[in-house]
Tab-separated table of C-alpha atoms in Angstrom:
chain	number	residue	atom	x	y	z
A	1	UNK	CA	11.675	26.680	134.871
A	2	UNK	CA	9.122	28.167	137.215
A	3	UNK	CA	5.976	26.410	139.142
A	4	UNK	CA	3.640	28.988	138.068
A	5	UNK	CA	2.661	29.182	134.066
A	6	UNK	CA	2.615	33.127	134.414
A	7	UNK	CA	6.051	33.222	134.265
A	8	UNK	CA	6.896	32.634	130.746
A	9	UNK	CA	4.742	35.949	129.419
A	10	UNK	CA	2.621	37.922	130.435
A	11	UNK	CA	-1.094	35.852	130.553
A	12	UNK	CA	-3.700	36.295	127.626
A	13	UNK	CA	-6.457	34.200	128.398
A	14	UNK	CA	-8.314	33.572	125.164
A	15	UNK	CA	-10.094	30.560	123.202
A	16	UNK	CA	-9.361	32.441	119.790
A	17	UNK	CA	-7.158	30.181	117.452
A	18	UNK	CA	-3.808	29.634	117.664
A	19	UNK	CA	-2.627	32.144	115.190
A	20	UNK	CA	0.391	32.215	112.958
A	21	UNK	CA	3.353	31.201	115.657
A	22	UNK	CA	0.882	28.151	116.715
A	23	UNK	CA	0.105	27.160	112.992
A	24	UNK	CA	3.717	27.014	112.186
A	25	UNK	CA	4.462	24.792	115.306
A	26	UNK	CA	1.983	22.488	114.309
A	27	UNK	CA	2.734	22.730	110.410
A	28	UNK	CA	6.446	21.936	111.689
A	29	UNK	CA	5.702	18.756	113.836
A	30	UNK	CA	3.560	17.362	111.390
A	31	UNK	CA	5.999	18.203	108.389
A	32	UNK	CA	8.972	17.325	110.619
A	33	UNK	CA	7.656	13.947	111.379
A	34	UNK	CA	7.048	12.788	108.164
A	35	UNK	CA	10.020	13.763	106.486
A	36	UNK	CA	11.973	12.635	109.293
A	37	UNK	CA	10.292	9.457	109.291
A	38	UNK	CA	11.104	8.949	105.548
A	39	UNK	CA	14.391	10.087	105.499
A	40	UNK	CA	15.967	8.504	108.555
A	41	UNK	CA	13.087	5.913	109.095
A	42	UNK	CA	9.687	5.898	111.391
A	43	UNK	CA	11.581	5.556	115.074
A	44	UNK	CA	13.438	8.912	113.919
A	45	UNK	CA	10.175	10.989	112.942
A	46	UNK	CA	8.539	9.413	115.923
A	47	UNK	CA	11.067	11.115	118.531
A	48	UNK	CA	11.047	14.289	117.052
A	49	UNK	CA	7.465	13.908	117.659
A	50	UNK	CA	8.079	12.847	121.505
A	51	UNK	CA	10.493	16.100	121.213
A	52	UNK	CA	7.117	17.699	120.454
A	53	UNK	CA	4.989	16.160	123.346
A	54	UNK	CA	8.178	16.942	126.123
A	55	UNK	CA	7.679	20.440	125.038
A	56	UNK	CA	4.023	20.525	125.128
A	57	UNK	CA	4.409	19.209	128.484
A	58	UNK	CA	7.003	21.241	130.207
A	59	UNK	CA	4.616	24.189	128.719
A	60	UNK	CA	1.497	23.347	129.959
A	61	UNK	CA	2.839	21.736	133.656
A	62	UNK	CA	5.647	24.939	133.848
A	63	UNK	CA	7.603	21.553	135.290
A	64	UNK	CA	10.063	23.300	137.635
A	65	UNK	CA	14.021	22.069	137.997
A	66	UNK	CA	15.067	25.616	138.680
A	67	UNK	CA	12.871	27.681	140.051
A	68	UNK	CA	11.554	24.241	141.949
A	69	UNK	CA	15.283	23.979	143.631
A	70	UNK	CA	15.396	28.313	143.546
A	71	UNK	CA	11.882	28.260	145.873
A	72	UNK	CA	13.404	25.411	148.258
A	73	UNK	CA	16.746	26.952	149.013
A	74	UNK	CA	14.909	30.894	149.321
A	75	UNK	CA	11.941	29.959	150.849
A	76	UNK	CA	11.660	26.609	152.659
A	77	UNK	CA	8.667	25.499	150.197
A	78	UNK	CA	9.699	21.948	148.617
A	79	UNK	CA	6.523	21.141	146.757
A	80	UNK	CA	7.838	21.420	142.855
A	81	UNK	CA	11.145	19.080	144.710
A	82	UNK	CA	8.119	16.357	146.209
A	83	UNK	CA	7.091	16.320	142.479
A	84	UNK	CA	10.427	15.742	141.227
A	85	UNK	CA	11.208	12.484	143.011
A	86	UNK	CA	7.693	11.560	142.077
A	87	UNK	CA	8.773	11.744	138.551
A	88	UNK	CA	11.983	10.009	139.250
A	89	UNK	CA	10.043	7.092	140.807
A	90	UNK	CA	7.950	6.237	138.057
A	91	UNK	CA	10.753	6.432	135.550
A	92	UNK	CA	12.726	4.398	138.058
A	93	UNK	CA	9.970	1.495	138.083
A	94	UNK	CA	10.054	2.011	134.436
A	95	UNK	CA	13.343	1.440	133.396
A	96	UNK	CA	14.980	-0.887	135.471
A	97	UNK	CA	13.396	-4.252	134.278
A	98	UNK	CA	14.087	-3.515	131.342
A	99	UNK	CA	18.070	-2.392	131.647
A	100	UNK	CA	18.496	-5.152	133.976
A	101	UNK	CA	17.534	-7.187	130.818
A	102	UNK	CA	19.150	-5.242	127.908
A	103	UNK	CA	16.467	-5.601	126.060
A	104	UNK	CA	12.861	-3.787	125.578
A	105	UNK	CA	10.329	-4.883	123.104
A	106	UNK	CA	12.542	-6.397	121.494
A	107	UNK	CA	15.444	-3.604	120.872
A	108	UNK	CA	18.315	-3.193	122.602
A	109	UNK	CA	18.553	-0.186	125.262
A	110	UNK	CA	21.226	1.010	127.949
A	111	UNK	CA	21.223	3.815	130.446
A	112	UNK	CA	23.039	6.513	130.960
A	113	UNK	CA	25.552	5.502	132.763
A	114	UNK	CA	28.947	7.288	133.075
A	115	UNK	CA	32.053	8.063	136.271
A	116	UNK	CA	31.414	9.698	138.840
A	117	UNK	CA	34.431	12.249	139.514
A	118	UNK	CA	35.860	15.431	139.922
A	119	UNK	CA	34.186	16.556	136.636
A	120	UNK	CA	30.548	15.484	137.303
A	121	UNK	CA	31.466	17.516	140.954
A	122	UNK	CA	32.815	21.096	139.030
A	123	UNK	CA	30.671	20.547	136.053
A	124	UNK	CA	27.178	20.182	137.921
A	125	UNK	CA	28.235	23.040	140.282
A	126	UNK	CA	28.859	25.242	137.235
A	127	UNK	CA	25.726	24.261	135.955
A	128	UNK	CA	24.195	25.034	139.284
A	129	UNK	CA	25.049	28.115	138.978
A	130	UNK	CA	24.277	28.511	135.793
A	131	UNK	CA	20.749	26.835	136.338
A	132	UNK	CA	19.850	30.407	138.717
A	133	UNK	CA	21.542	32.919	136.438
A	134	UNK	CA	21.152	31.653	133.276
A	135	UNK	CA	16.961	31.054	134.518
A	136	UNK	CA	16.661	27.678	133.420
A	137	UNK	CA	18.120	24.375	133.050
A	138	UNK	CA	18.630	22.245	129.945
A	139	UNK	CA	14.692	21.602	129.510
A	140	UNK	CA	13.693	24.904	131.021
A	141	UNK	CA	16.027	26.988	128.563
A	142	UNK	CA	14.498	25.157	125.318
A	143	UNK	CA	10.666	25.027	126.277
A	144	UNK	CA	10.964	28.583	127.433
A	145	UNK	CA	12.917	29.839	124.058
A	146	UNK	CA	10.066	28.334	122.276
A	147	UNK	CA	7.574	29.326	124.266
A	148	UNK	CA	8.682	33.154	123.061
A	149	UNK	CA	10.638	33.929	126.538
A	150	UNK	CA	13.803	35.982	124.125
A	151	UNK	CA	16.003	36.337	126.914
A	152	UNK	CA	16.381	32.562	127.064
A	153	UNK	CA	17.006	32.975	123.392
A	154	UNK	CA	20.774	34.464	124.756
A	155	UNK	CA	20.614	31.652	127.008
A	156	UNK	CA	20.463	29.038	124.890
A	157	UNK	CA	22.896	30.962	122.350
A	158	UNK	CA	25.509	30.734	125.226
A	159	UNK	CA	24.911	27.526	126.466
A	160	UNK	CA	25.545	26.257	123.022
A	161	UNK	CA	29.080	28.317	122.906
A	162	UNK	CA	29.618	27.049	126.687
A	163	UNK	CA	28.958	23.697	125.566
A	164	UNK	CA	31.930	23.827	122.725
A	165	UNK	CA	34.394	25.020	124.706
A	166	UNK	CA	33.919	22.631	126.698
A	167	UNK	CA	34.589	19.827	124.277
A	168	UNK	CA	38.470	21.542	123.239
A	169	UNK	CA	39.005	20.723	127.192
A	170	UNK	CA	36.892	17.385	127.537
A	171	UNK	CA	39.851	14.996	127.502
A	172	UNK	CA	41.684	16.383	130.577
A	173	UNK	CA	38.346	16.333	132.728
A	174	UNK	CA	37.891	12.944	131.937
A	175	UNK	CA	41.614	12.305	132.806
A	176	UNK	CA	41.104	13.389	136.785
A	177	UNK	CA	40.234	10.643	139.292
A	178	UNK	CA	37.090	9.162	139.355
A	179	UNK	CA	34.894	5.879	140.119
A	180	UNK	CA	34.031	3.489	137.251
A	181	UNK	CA	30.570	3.667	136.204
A	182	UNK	CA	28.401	2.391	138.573
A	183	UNK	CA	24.747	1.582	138.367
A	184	UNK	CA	21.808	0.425	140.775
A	185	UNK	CA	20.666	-1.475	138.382
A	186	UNK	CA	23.329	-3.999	139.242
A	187	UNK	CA	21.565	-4.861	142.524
A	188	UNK	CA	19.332	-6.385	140.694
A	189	UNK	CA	15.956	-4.558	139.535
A	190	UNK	CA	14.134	-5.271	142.608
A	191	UNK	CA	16.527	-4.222	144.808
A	192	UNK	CA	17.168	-1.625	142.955
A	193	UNK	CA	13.948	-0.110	142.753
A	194	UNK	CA	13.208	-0.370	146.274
A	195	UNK	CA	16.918	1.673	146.757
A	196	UNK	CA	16.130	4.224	144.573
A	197	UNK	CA	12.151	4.772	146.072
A	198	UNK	CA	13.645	4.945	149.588
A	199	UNK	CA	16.143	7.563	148.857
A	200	UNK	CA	13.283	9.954	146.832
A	201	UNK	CA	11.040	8.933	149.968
A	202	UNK	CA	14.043	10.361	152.178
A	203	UNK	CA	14.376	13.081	149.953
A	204	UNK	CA	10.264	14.522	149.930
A	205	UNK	CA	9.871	13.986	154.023
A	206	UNK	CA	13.359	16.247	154.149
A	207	UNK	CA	11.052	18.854	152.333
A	208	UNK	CA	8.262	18.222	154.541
A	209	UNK	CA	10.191	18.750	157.598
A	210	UNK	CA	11.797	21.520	156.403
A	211	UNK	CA	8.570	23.141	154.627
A	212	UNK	CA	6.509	22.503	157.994
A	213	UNK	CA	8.989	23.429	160.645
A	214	UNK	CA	9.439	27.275	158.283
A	215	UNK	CA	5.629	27.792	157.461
A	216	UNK	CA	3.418	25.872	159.379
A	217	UNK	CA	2.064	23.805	156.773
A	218	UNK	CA	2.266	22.533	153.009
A	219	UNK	CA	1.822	25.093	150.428
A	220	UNK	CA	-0.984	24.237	148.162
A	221	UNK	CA	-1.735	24.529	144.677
A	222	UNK	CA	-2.892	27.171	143.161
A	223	UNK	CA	-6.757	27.148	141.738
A	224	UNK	CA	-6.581	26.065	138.084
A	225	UNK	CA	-7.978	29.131	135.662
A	226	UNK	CA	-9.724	26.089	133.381
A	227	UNK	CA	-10.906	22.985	133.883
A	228	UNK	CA	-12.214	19.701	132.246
A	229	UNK	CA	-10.589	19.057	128.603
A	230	UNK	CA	-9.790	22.948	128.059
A	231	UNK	CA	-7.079	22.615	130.707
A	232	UNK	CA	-4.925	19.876	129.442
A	233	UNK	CA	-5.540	21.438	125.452
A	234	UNK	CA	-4.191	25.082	127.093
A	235	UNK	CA	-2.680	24.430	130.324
A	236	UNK	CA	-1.768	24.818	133.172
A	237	UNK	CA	-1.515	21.206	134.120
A	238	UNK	CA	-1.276	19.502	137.391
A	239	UNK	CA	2.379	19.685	138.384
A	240	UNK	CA	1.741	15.876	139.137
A	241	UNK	CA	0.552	15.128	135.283
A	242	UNK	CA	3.625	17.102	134.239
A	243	UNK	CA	5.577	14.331	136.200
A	244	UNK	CA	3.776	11.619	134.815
A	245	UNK	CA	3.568	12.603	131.282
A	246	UNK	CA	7.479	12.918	131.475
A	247	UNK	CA	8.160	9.717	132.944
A	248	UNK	CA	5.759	8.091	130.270
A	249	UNK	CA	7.790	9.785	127.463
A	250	UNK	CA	11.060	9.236	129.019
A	251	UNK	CA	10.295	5.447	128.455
A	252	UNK	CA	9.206	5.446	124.992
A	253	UNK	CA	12.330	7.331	124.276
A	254	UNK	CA	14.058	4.568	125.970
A	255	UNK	CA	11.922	2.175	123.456
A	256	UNK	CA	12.534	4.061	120.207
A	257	UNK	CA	16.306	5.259	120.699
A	258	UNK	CA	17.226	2.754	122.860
A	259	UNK	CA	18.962	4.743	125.269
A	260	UNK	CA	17.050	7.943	127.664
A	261	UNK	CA	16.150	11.446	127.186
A	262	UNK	CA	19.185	13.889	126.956
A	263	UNK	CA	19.367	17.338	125.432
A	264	UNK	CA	22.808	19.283	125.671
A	265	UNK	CA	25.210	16.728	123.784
A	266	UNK	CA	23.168	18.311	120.896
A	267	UNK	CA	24.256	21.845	121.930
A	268	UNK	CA	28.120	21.005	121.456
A	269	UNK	CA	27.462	19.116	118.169
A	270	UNK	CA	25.370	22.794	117.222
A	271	UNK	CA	28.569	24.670	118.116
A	272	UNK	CA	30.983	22.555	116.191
A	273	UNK	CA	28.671	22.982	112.993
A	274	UNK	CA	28.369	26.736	114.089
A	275	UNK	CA	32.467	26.888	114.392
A	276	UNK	CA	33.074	24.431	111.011
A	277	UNK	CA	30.906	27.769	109.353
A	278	UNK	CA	33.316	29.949	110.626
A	279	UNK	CA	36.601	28.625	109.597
A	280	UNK	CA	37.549	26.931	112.832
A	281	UNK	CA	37.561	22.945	112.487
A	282	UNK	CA	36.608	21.211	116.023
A	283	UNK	CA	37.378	17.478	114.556
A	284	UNK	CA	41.098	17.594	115.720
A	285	UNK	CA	39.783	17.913	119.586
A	286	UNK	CA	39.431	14.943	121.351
A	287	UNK	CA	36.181	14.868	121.965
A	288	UNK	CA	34.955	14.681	118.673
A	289	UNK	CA	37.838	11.985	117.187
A	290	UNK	CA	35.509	9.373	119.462
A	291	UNK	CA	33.489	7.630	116.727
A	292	UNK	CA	30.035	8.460	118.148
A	293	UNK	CA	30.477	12.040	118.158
A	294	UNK	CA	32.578	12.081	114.967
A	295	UNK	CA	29.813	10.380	113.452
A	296	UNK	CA	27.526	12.834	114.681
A	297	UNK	CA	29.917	15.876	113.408
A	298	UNK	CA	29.773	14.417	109.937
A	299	UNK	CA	26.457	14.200	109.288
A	300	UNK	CA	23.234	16.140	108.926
A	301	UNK	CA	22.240	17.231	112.640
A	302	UNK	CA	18.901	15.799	111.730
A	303	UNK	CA	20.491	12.552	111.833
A	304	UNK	CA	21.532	13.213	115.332
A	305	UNK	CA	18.369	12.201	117.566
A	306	UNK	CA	19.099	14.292	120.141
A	307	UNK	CA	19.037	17.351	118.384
A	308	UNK	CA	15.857	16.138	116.147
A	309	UNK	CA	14.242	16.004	119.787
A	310	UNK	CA	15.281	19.020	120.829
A	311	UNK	CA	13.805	20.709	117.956
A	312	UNK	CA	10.706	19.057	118.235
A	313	UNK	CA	10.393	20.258	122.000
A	314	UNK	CA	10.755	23.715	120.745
A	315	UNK	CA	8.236	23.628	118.591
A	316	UNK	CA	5.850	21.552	120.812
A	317	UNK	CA	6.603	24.478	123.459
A	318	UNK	CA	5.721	27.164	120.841
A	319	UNK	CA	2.487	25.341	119.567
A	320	UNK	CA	1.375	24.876	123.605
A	321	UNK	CA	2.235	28.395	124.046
A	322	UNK	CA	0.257	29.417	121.732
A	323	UNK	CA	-3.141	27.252	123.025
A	324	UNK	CA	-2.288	28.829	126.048
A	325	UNK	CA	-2.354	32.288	124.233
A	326	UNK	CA	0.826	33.252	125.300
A	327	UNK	CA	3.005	33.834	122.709
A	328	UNK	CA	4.585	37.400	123.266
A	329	UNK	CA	8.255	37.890	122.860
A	330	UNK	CA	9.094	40.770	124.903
A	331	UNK	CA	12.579	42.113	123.493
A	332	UNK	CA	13.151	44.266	125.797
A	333	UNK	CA	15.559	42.857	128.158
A	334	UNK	CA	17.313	44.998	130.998
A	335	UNK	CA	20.905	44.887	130.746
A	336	UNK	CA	21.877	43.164	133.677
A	337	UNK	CA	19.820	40.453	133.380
A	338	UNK	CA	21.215	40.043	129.642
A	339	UNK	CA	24.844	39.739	131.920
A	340	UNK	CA	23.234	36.919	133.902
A	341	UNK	CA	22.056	34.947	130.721
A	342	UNK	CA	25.839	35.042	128.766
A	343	UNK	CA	27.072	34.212	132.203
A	344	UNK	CA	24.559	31.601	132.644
A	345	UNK	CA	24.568	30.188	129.405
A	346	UNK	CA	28.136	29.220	129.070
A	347	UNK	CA	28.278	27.940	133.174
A	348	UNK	CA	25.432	25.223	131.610
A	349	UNK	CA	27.066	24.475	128.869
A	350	UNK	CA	30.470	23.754	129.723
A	351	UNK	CA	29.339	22.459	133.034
A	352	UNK	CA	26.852	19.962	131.060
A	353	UNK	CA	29.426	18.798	128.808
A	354	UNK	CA	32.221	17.510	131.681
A	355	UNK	CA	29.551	16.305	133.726
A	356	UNK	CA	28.275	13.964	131.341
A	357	UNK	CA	24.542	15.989	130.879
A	358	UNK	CA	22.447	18.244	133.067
A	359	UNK	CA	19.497	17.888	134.577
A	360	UNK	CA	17.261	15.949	132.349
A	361	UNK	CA	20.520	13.854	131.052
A	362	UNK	CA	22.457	13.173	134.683
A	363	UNK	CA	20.050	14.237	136.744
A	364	UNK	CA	16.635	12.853	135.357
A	365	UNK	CA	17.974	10.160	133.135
A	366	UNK	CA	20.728	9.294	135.508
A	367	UNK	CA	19.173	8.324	138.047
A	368	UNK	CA	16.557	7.188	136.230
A	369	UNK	CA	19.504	5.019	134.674
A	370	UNK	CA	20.530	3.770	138.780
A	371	UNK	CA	23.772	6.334	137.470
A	372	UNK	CA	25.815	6.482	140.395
A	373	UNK	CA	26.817	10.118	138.541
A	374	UNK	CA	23.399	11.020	138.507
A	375	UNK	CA	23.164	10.768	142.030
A	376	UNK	CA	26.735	12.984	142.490
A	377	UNK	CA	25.495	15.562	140.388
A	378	UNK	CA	22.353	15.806	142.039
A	379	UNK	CA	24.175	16.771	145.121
A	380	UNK	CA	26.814	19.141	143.354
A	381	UNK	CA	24.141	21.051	141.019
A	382	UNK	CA	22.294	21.888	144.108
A	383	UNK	CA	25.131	23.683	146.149
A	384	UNK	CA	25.936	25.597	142.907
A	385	UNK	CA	21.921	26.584	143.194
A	386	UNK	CA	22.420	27.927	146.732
A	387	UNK	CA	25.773	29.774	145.537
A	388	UNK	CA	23.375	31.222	142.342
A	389	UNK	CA	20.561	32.247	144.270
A	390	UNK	CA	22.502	34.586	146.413
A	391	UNK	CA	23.962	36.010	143.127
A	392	UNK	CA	20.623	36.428	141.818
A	393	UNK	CA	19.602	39.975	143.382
A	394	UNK	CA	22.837	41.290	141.713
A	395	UNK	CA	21.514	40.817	138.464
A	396	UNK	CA	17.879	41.132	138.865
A	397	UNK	CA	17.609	44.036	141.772
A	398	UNK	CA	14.998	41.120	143.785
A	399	UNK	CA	13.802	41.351	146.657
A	400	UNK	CA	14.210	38.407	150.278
A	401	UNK	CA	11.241	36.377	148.694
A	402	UNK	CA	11.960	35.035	145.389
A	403	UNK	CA	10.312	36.035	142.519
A	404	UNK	CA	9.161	33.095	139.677
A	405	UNK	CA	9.936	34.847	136.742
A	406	UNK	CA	12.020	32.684	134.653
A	407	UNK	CA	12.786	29.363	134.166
């Protein structure tokens, strides 16, 4: 996902109306809600709804976990990094009362909490990798599909197949060594907290340090096209906003579904439908005999709440795409970088799956969780980054500096 809006299509600035693409995005999360709601009851049609809002917000703020860790390792310049440990603050402060306690409002929640191994170490690097080939993450590769970006389209296509294969192999990645699950939430929430904001304080002065000691100085934002109430109906939005509107959503999530935001367990439960079309039944693997995920594979995906978020982000995506009037699917893709997408796509997908998420589900929702895996996979997704941007000019001819083109 890139810090700067113009790099999901080329830039149309127009108050005209939203046209056909953004009156079926709207149509569809209005429609979506309420039969969602009355189907599967009103906490269902309300996420796909918060699906809707995530998307609308990754749009609009062009939140960066790719090209944010891409313009660090190329170019020194940690400013879309400084944002993301703001965003893992709040949701920090957030959620750990309220795990500590079990309960919220009421309902019960968890966190994401899984081992940290050998898996979470080869699947986040993979994913790494993936992340700078692929040009997105998890988040970036839906908000920028919807957002009428079609090479992501091949993305996401692979990702989905990367993410099923993954699941035939699942049970022997989760046989290697590994710690227990292990969360700072343990500590106690206080402690906890105060933990967690010292190592994202650590984290943002490294940037600084490294930013100032390459360039001088802090890079600083661009000037805003629009201002007032126009910006925040058609974007951009402050980076900063971006990180608090995710945070904010993050926890009703936590409210509603009683566990965080995650996106890709959605993609292998879409590629075992995909395969079931084809003839080839994925409920003998392992993975899928568990009872959650056999559940999942036996009913409707709108049932699954994952998946009726991730829709809902895609849509919210196109509908803020099209406010922003840029809704152009460009099909013409040059070959290599078509390569770097199948290659990309199934690195994220089976890396996702045997790390137990990517970024939004380890990394975001980890940590946001105290996930001692989050914290691993942090580390482990961002060597694979350095290994994938120095593949990068191999499959998009760039130049030294880096070019924020993708996700």
């Amino acid at each position: 996902m890139s810090i700067a809006s113009s790099s999901l299509s080329p830039h149309v600035d127009t108050a005209s109306p939203i046209g056909v693409p953004g009156l079926a995005a709207l149509v569809a999360l209005v429609a979506g809600t309420v039969a969602l709601g009355y189907t599967y009851g009103a906490a269902h049609g309300a996420l796909f709804l918060i699906g809707g809002a995530l998307g609308i917000t990754l749009y609009h703020a062009a939140f960066g976990f790719t090209s944010a860790w891409r313009v660090f390792i190329a170019e020194g310049r940690g400013r879309g990094l400084r944002v993301q440990m703001i965003l893992l603050a709040l949701t920090v402060v957030l959620f750990f009362p309220f795990l500590a306690s079990g309960t919220l409002f009421g309902n019960e929640v968890r966190g994401f909490v899984s081992p940290a191994g050998t898996g979470v170490i080869i699947g986040a690097f993979m994913f790494g990798i993936g992340m700078q080939l692929g040009g997105g993450c998890a988040s970036g590769t839906l908000f920028t599909a919807g957002g009428g970006n079609a090479r992501m389209l091949v993305t996401l296509f692979f990702f989905i197949v990367g993410s099923l294969l993954a699941t035939i192999h699942f049970e022997w990645w989760t046989s290697l060594p590994s710690l227990p699950p292990t969360t700072l939430v343990s500590l106690g929430p206080v402690l906890g907290i105060l933990l967690s904001l010292a190592i994202f304080g650590a984290i943002a002065a490294l940037t600084v340090a490294v930013e100032k000691k390459r360039h001088g100085s802090l890079e600083k934002p661009e000037a805003a096209p629009r201002e007032g109430l126009a910006r925040y109906l058609r974007g951009p939005w402050p980076l900063v906003a971006g990180a608090i509107a995710l945070a904010v959503l993050n926890f009703a999530t936590l409210a509603l579904a009683g566990r965080p935001w995650g996106i890709t367990s959605a993609f292998a439960l879409w590629g075992a439908k995909g395969a079931q079309l084809i003839g080839i039944e994925p409920a003998f693997w392992g993975y899928w005999q568990a009872p959650a995920n056999a559940k999942a594979l036996s009913e409707s995906v709108f049932a699954d709440v994952t998946s009726v978020m991730d829709f809902g982000l895609i849509a919210g995506a196109m509908l803020a795409a099209a406010l922003a009037g840029r809704f152009a699917p460009n099909f013409r893709i040059p070959l290599r970088s078509v390569l770097a997408a199948v290659v990309g796509g199934l690195l994220l997908g089976y890396g996702a799956r045997i790390a137990y998420g990517c970024n939004i589900g380890a990394y975001f929702s980890g940590i946001a969780s105290g996930s001692l895996h989050g914290y691993l996979w942090a580390v482990a997704a961002f060597a694979g980054n350095v290994l994938g941007v120095k593949l990068r000019p191999w499959f998009f001819m760039e130049r030294a500096t880096v070019r924020r083109i993708d996700g």
